XYZ file of C-alpha atoms in Angstrom:
397
model
C -34.885 -10.911 23.597
C -37.643 -10.832 20.913
C -39.979 -7.891 20.793
C -43.547 -8.321 22.073
C -44.979 -7.994 18.554
C -43.109 -11.034 17.177
C -45.672 -13.268 15.478
C -45.508 -16.995 16.222
C -47.295 -19.383 13.852
C -48.838 -22.392 15.645
C -49.601 -25.384 13.420
C -52.048 -27.688 15.196
C -55.512 -29.160 14.844
C -58.322 -26.934 16.166
C -59.541 -27.692 19.663
C -58.880 -27.085 23.356
C -55.388 -28.535 23.146
C -54.332 -26.007 20.486
C -56.002 -23.155 22.393
C -54.146 -24.108 25.563
C -50.823 -24.297 23.699
C -51.453 -20.907 22.105
C -52.190 -19.441 25.529
C -48.962 -20.948 26.904
C -46.887 -19.368 24.137
C -48.590 -15.988 24.458
C -47.745 -15.581 28.160
C -44.552 -13.669 27.215
C -46.567 -11.176 25.225
C -45.901 -12.837 21.880
C -48.603 -12.721 19.241
C -49.806 -16.169 18.158
C -51.708 -17.151 15.040
C -53.059 -20.715 14.887
C -53.380 -22.565 11.566
C -54.029 -26.148 10.486
C -51.479 -26.400 7.632
C -48.029 -24.907 6.940
C -49.249 -23.170 3.790
C -51.652 -21.122 5.923
C -48.848 -19.441 7.886
C -48.774 -15.665 7.344
C -45.718 -14.145 5.698
C -45.085 -12.035 8.795
C -44.526 -15.026 11.083
C -41.089 -15.073 12.738
C -41.191 -18.700 13.873
C -43.375 -21.785 13.602
C -44.381 -24.138 16.419
C -45.752 -27.344 14.887
C -47.437 -30.392 16.424
C -45.505 -33.403 15.135
C -48.554 -35.434 14.105
C -50.170 -32.547 12.174
C -47.518 -31.882 9.533
C -46.960 -34.591 6.891
C -43.429 -35.940 6.887
C -42.956 -34.788 3.280
C -43.499 -31.145 4.277
C -41.046 -30.825 7.148
C -38.065 -29.964 4.984
C -39.932 -27.208 3.102
C -41.210 -25.789 6.389
C -37.706 -25.778 7.881
C -36.369 -23.888 4.853
C -39.141 -21.300 5.115
C -39.072 -20.572 8.871
C -37.171 -21.594 11.980
C -39.454 -24.291 13.383
C -39.963 -25.922 16.773
C -41.681 -29.292 17.047
C -43.873 -30.218 20.016
C -45.023 -33.725 20.928
C -46.486 -35.574 23.906
C -44.291 -38.627 23.353
C -40.498 -38.739 23.043
C -40.777 -41.919 20.961
C -43.146 -40.297 18.495
C -42.040 -41.404 14.996
C -43.344 -38.147 13.504
C -41.085 -36.238 15.906
C -38.051 -38.194 14.762
C -38.848 -37.502 11.099
C -39.186 -33.780 11.834
C -35.843 -33.673 13.621
C -34.202 -35.544 10.742
C -35.594 -32.930 8.305
C -33.626 -30.153 10.028
C -36.002 -28.588 12.556
C -34.151 -26.403 15.030
C -35.431 -27.974 18.294
C -38.272 -29.884 19.929
C -40.176 -29.894 23.239
C -41.885 -32.911 24.817
C -45.139 -32.295 26.723
C -45.257 -28.554 25.997
C -48.167 -27.944 28.394
C -46.056 -29.153 31.320
C -42.930 -27.362 30.108
C -44.422 -24.062 28.981
C -41.603 -22.006 30.521
C -39.015 -24.092 28.648
C -40.992 -23.728 25.412
C -41.082 -19.947 25.737
C -37.353 -19.779 26.480
C -36.586 -21.879 23.434
C -38.824 -19.650 21.306
C -36.963 -16.573 22.502
C -33.604 -18.198 21.837
C -34.576 -19.409 18.347
C -35.905 -15.979 17.361
C -32.741 -14.337 18.646
C -30.511 -16.818 16.816
C -32.549 -16.314 13.643
C -32.257 -12.551 13.969
C -28.494 -12.778 14.432
C -28.235 -15.069 11.417
C -30.147 -12.542 9.303
C -27.870 -9.773 10.529
C -24.797 -11.840 9.693
C -26.140 -12.534 6.224
C -26.877 -8.851 5.756
C -23.384 -7.963 6.988
C -21.857 -10.609 4.716
C -23.704 -9.202 1.708
C -22.717 -5.668 2.699
C -19.100 -6.732 3.168
C -19.088 -8.436 -0.228
C -20.424 -5.235 -1.787
C -17.814 -3.115 -0.007
C -15.045 -5.512 -1.035
C -16.144 -5.304 -4.641
C -16.151 -1.512 -4.487
C -12.760 -1.561 -2.781
C -11.326 -3.815 -5.481
C -12.675 -1.439 -8.113
C -11.162 1.581 -6.379
C -7.849 -0.219 -5.879
C -7.756 -1.120 -9.563
C -8.391 2.516 -10.482
C -5.741 3.680 -8.022
C -3.289 1.132 -9.425
C -3.916 2.409 -12.944
C -3.425 6.004 -11.776
C -0.191 5.042 -9.996
C 1.075 3.184 -13.050
C 0.331 6.187 -15.259
C 2.041 8.471 -12.750
C 5.069 6.188 -12.685
C 5.307 6.268 -16.487
C 5.113 10.065 -16.508
C 7.649 10.401 -13.702
C 10.140 8.229 -15.566
C 9.681 10.358 -18.692
C 11.096 13.242 -16.645
C 14.337 11.351 -16.060
C 17.305 11.904 -18.416
C 18.094 9.389 -21.169
C 20.437 6.592 -20.145
C 23.188 6.072 -20.764
C 24.286 9.397 -22.204
C 27.606 11.187 -22.572
C 27.903 14.951 -22.096
C 31.121 16.913 -21.843
C 33.242 13.781 -21.767
C 31.283 12.343 -18.838
C 28.973 9.342 -19.240
C 25.932 9.054 -16.990
C 24.046 5.832 -16.335
C 21.571 5.007 -13.590
C 18.983 2.517 -12.339
C 15.893 3.503 -10.355
C 13.506 1.016 -8.729
C 10.553 2.365 -6.732
C 9.221 0.407 -3.782
C 5.773 1.503 -5.034
C 4.698 2.625 -8.490
C 5.847 6.186 -7.767
C 9.262 7.035 -6.409
C 10.652 9.608 -4.003
C 14.087 9.237 -5.642
C 14.988 11.435 -8.561
C 18.019 12.558 -10.557
C 19.019 14.620 -13.570
C 22.070 15.097 -15.774
C 22.120 17.960 -18.295
C 24.534 19.851 -20.483
C 24.672 23.571 -19.744
C 27.240 24.532 -22.371
C 30.484 23.171 -23.797
C 32.211 23.676 -20.464
C 29.681 22.880 -17.730
C 27.485 19.884 -17.053
C 24.926 19.974 -14.224
C 23.522 17.066 -12.290
C 21.693 16.343 -9.052
C 20.612 13.313 -7.040
C 17.626 13.553 -4.666
C 15.962 11.271 -2.129
C 12.675 12.694 -0.830
C 11.461 11.473 2.554
C 8.904 8.685 2.362
C 7.769 7.160 -0.915
C 4.654 7.090 -3.013
C 2.558 9.880 -4.512
C 3.353 12.722 -2.107
C 7.108 12.171 -2.420
C 6.815 11.825 -6.200
C 5.075 15.222 -6.387
C 8.137 16.777 -4.738
C 10.371 15.278 -7.438
C 8.186 16.920 -10.093
C 8.572 20.239 -8.269
C 12.337 19.667 -8.138
C 12.483 18.990 -11.879
C 10.538 22.171 -12.653
C 12.606 24.371 -10.333
C 15.957 22.987 -11.477
C 15.092 23.612 -15.136
C 14.022 27.150 -14.294
C 17.149 27.874 -12.247
C 19.397 26.394 -14.943
C 17.846 28.683 -17.541
C 18.405 31.656 -15.216
C 22.091 30.849 -14.606
C 24.578 32.943 -16.574
C 27.448 30.453 -16.346
C 29.376 32.563 -13.843
C 30.608 31.503 -10.383
C 29.907 27.754 -10.744
C 31.050 27.215 -7.157
C 27.979 29.177 -5.978
C 25.367 27.413 -8.099
C 24.918 24.211 -6.070
C 24.569 25.854 -2.617
C 22.255 28.486 -4.088
C 20.005 25.789 -5.568
C 19.825 23.940 -2.263
C 18.969 27.089 -0.317
C 16.245 28.023 -2.815
C 14.751 24.527 -2.767
C 14.833 24.560 1.032
C 12.689 27.713 1.016
C 10.309 26.269 -1.572
C 9.673 23.070 0.404
C 9.143 24.966 3.641
C 6.715 27.343 1.926
C 4.601 24.492 0.561
C 3.940 23.203 4.104
C 3.579 19.591 2.928
C 5.934 18.222 5.575
C 8.396 16.739 3.100
C 12.171 17.030 3.197
C 14.926 15.602 1.039
C 18.578 14.683 0.951
C 20.179 16.180 -2.121
C 23.485 16.302 -3.944
C 23.997 18.966 -6.623
C 27.095 19.005 -8.808
C 28.594 21.145 -11.567
C 31.286 19.464 -13.667
C 33.819 21.866 -15.201
C 35.125 20.051 -18.255
C 37.785 22.663 -18.924
C 39.337 22.432 -15.448
C 38.269 18.826 -14.858
C 36.823 19.921 -11.573
C 33.626 19.128 -9.644
C 31.839 21.927 -7.795
C 29.199 20.565 -5.475
C 27.058 21.011 -2.412
C 24.936 18.569 -0.453
C 22.140 18.268 2.043
C 22.485 15.294 4.414
C 23.415 12.863 1.632
C 23.649 9.259 2.876
C 25.499 7.299 1.725
C 28.019 9.874 0.554
C 28.962 9.863 -3.136
C 31.943 7.608 -3.779
C 34.763 8.661 -6.117
C 36.789 5.868 -7.714
C 40.175 6.754 -9.259
C 43.548 5.070 -9.628
C 42.237 1.854 -8.104
C 41.010 3.510 -4.904
C 37.617 4.589 -3.608
C 36.842 7.433 -1.248
C 33.702 9.315 -0.180
C 33.473 12.959 -1.128
C 34.039 15.382 1.724
C 31.459 17.681 3.237
C 28.162 17.736 5.071
C 24.972 19.779 5.047
C 21.496 19.956 6.501
C 18.511 18.198 4.873
C 16.526 20.305 2.450
C 13.054 21.323 3.624
C 13.435 20.966 7.403
C 14.967 24.172 8.762
C 14.701 27.789 7.569
C 17.660 30.054 6.800
C 20.097 27.205 6.148
C 23.345 27.947 4.319
C 24.761 25.098 2.288
C 28.508 24.551 1.812
C 30.566 25.370 -1.261
C 32.595 22.258 -1.938
C 34.733 20.926 -4.750
C 37.373 18.458 -5.833
C 39.512 17.836 -8.919
C 38.479 14.992 -11.206
C 41.192 12.657 -12.521
C 41.460 11.872 -16.199
C 39.723 8.564 -15.494
C 37.173 8.372 -12.691
C 33.853 6.982 -11.597
C 31.495 8.825 -9.282
C 28.770 6.666 -7.742
C 25.706 8.011 -5.943
C 23.164 5.768 -4.197
C 19.973 6.409 -2.276
C 19.785 5.074 1.279
C 17.585 2.210 0.073
C 20.757 0.435 -1.023
C 21.838 0.044 2.604
C 18.893 -2.326 3.175
C 20.315 -4.625 0.493
C 23.826 -4.929 1.876
C 25.170 -7.311 4.519
C 26.429 -5.959 7.822
C 25.179 -5.517 11.361
C 26.006 -1.814 11.608
C 25.781 1.224 9.358
C 29.573 1.519 9.179
C 29.864 -2.108 8.110
C 27.340 -1.604 5.313
C 29.026 1.598 4.158
C 32.383 -0.220 3.966
C 30.694 -3.024 2.023
C 29.249 -0.464 -0.383
C 32.685 1.059 -0.936
C 34.113 -2.389 -1.699
C 31.397 -3.162 -4.215
C 31.572 0.246 -5.914
C 35.334 -0.199 -6.335
C 34.772 -3.620 -7.927
C 31.924 -2.512 -10.235
C 32.660 -0.833 -13.536
C 29.004 -0.289 -14.397
C 25.623 0.297 -12.761
C 24.504 -3.153 -13.884
C 27.435 -4.839 -12.124
C 26.727 -2.990 -8.883
C 22.985 -3.696 -9.061
C 23.411 -7.385 -9.845
C 25.582 -7.842 -6.771
C 22.791 -6.728 -4.432
C 20.323 -9.074 -2.725
C 17.366 -7.955 -4.804
C 15.986 -11.185 -6.226
C 14.616 -10.939 -9.765
C 14.357 -7.278 -10.726
C 13.585 -5.677 -14.070
C 16.095 -3.537 -15.902
C 13.686 -2.021 -18.397
C 12.299 1.364 -17.284
C 8.848 0.799 -18.764
C 8.445 -2.567 -17.053
C 9.511 -1.092 -13.725
C 6.992 1.745 -14.025
C 4.172 -0.540 -15.169
C 4.560 -3.408 -12.719
C 6.471 -1.847 -9.778
C 8.448 -5.094 -9.499
C 10.332 -3.869 -6.467
C 7.337 -3.044 -4.273
C 7.332 -6.454 -2.577
C 11.103 -6.895 -2.410
C 12.236 -3.359 -1.544
C 11.521 -1.662 1.790
C 12.436 1.688 0.208
C 13.062 3.258 -3.180
C 16.474 2.305 -4.556
C 18.464 4.376 -7.025
C 22.026 4.081 -8.321
C 23.662 6.776 -10.453
C 27.156 6.446 -11.923
C 29.187 9.123 -13.716
C 32.381 8.128 -15.486
C 34.920 10.150 -17.450
C 36.860 11.635 -19.080
C 37.600 8.710 -21.336
C 34.902 9.959 -23.764
C 36.208 13.497 -23.778
C 35.784 13.801 -27.507
C 32.040 13.033 -27.306
């Protein structure tokens, strides 16, 4: 309902008839100012009530654009009334002196509708402004994420590379610009090669920060290792990382596989934390998952991780995949998808062959393009990483 101080402009010829109409309108406590021409209406008027015969037909349209306007007439067949309605006036009242209550109700309704229209226009303008600011912030965030993705990929090892007779290749596609998957493959000395494969819970910036922490800690721990007791290195790393993640209090955990390849013995020392799917070892035309199990890293304190190992044949492939690959495989159950993964790993000599057999649509292979455009963020429900180690065919490298 309009406030009592709403000003109504009455356009009518001076005389008793105009005075009576003004008195009729003012009965609801509205302020009324009476004028003879539209150009005399004060700027503070909220609505105009105009006698049809007073306003020239050429001025109705301009009046309607300026103010919401009601037309009053004593004759329904009044030609001036019809011209006013055709010009876009909001409503009209016949015999306003007899229908004063109706006139006042229409005035209240028109003022309320006009007020709501102004509020909607204000909200629309405000929403447009907020959308523009949001687009600006999203563009800045996208640029930051792209830069972060480029930096994160610079922390990954070169690919492919051969160290200690073992060749490492991989493919990493984030579901967003930043990934919670991470891996590394480094030479320790002529005998030992170290590698790990991590999948941090969630994806995006917070998970990517954990991978940076992992890279820093693994480099520090590798520099501190004296090359003795390789069977203890992997479980010790996992236990230390478990403490670090719990101490940060960020609520992140990870599945992790850490391996030490002994070139001299052709043996793999390893430990793991809830790795799924398990690494798959291909040798002599057969595929099998590595044995062992362990708790996730970063969930529970005082966890001891297993010391595990297996001999490596003269010719082998070891394939590690993040759990995002399970979303890209056919099968109604987890076991069915794991069996399908084993079949495909056995049939794939390279990372590219395994990747191309997945239902991924068009995906980039170039690391820089992946980091810049995040081409998997619409196709992938989760980060997807494939790492493949093969040896010892390049044992002279």
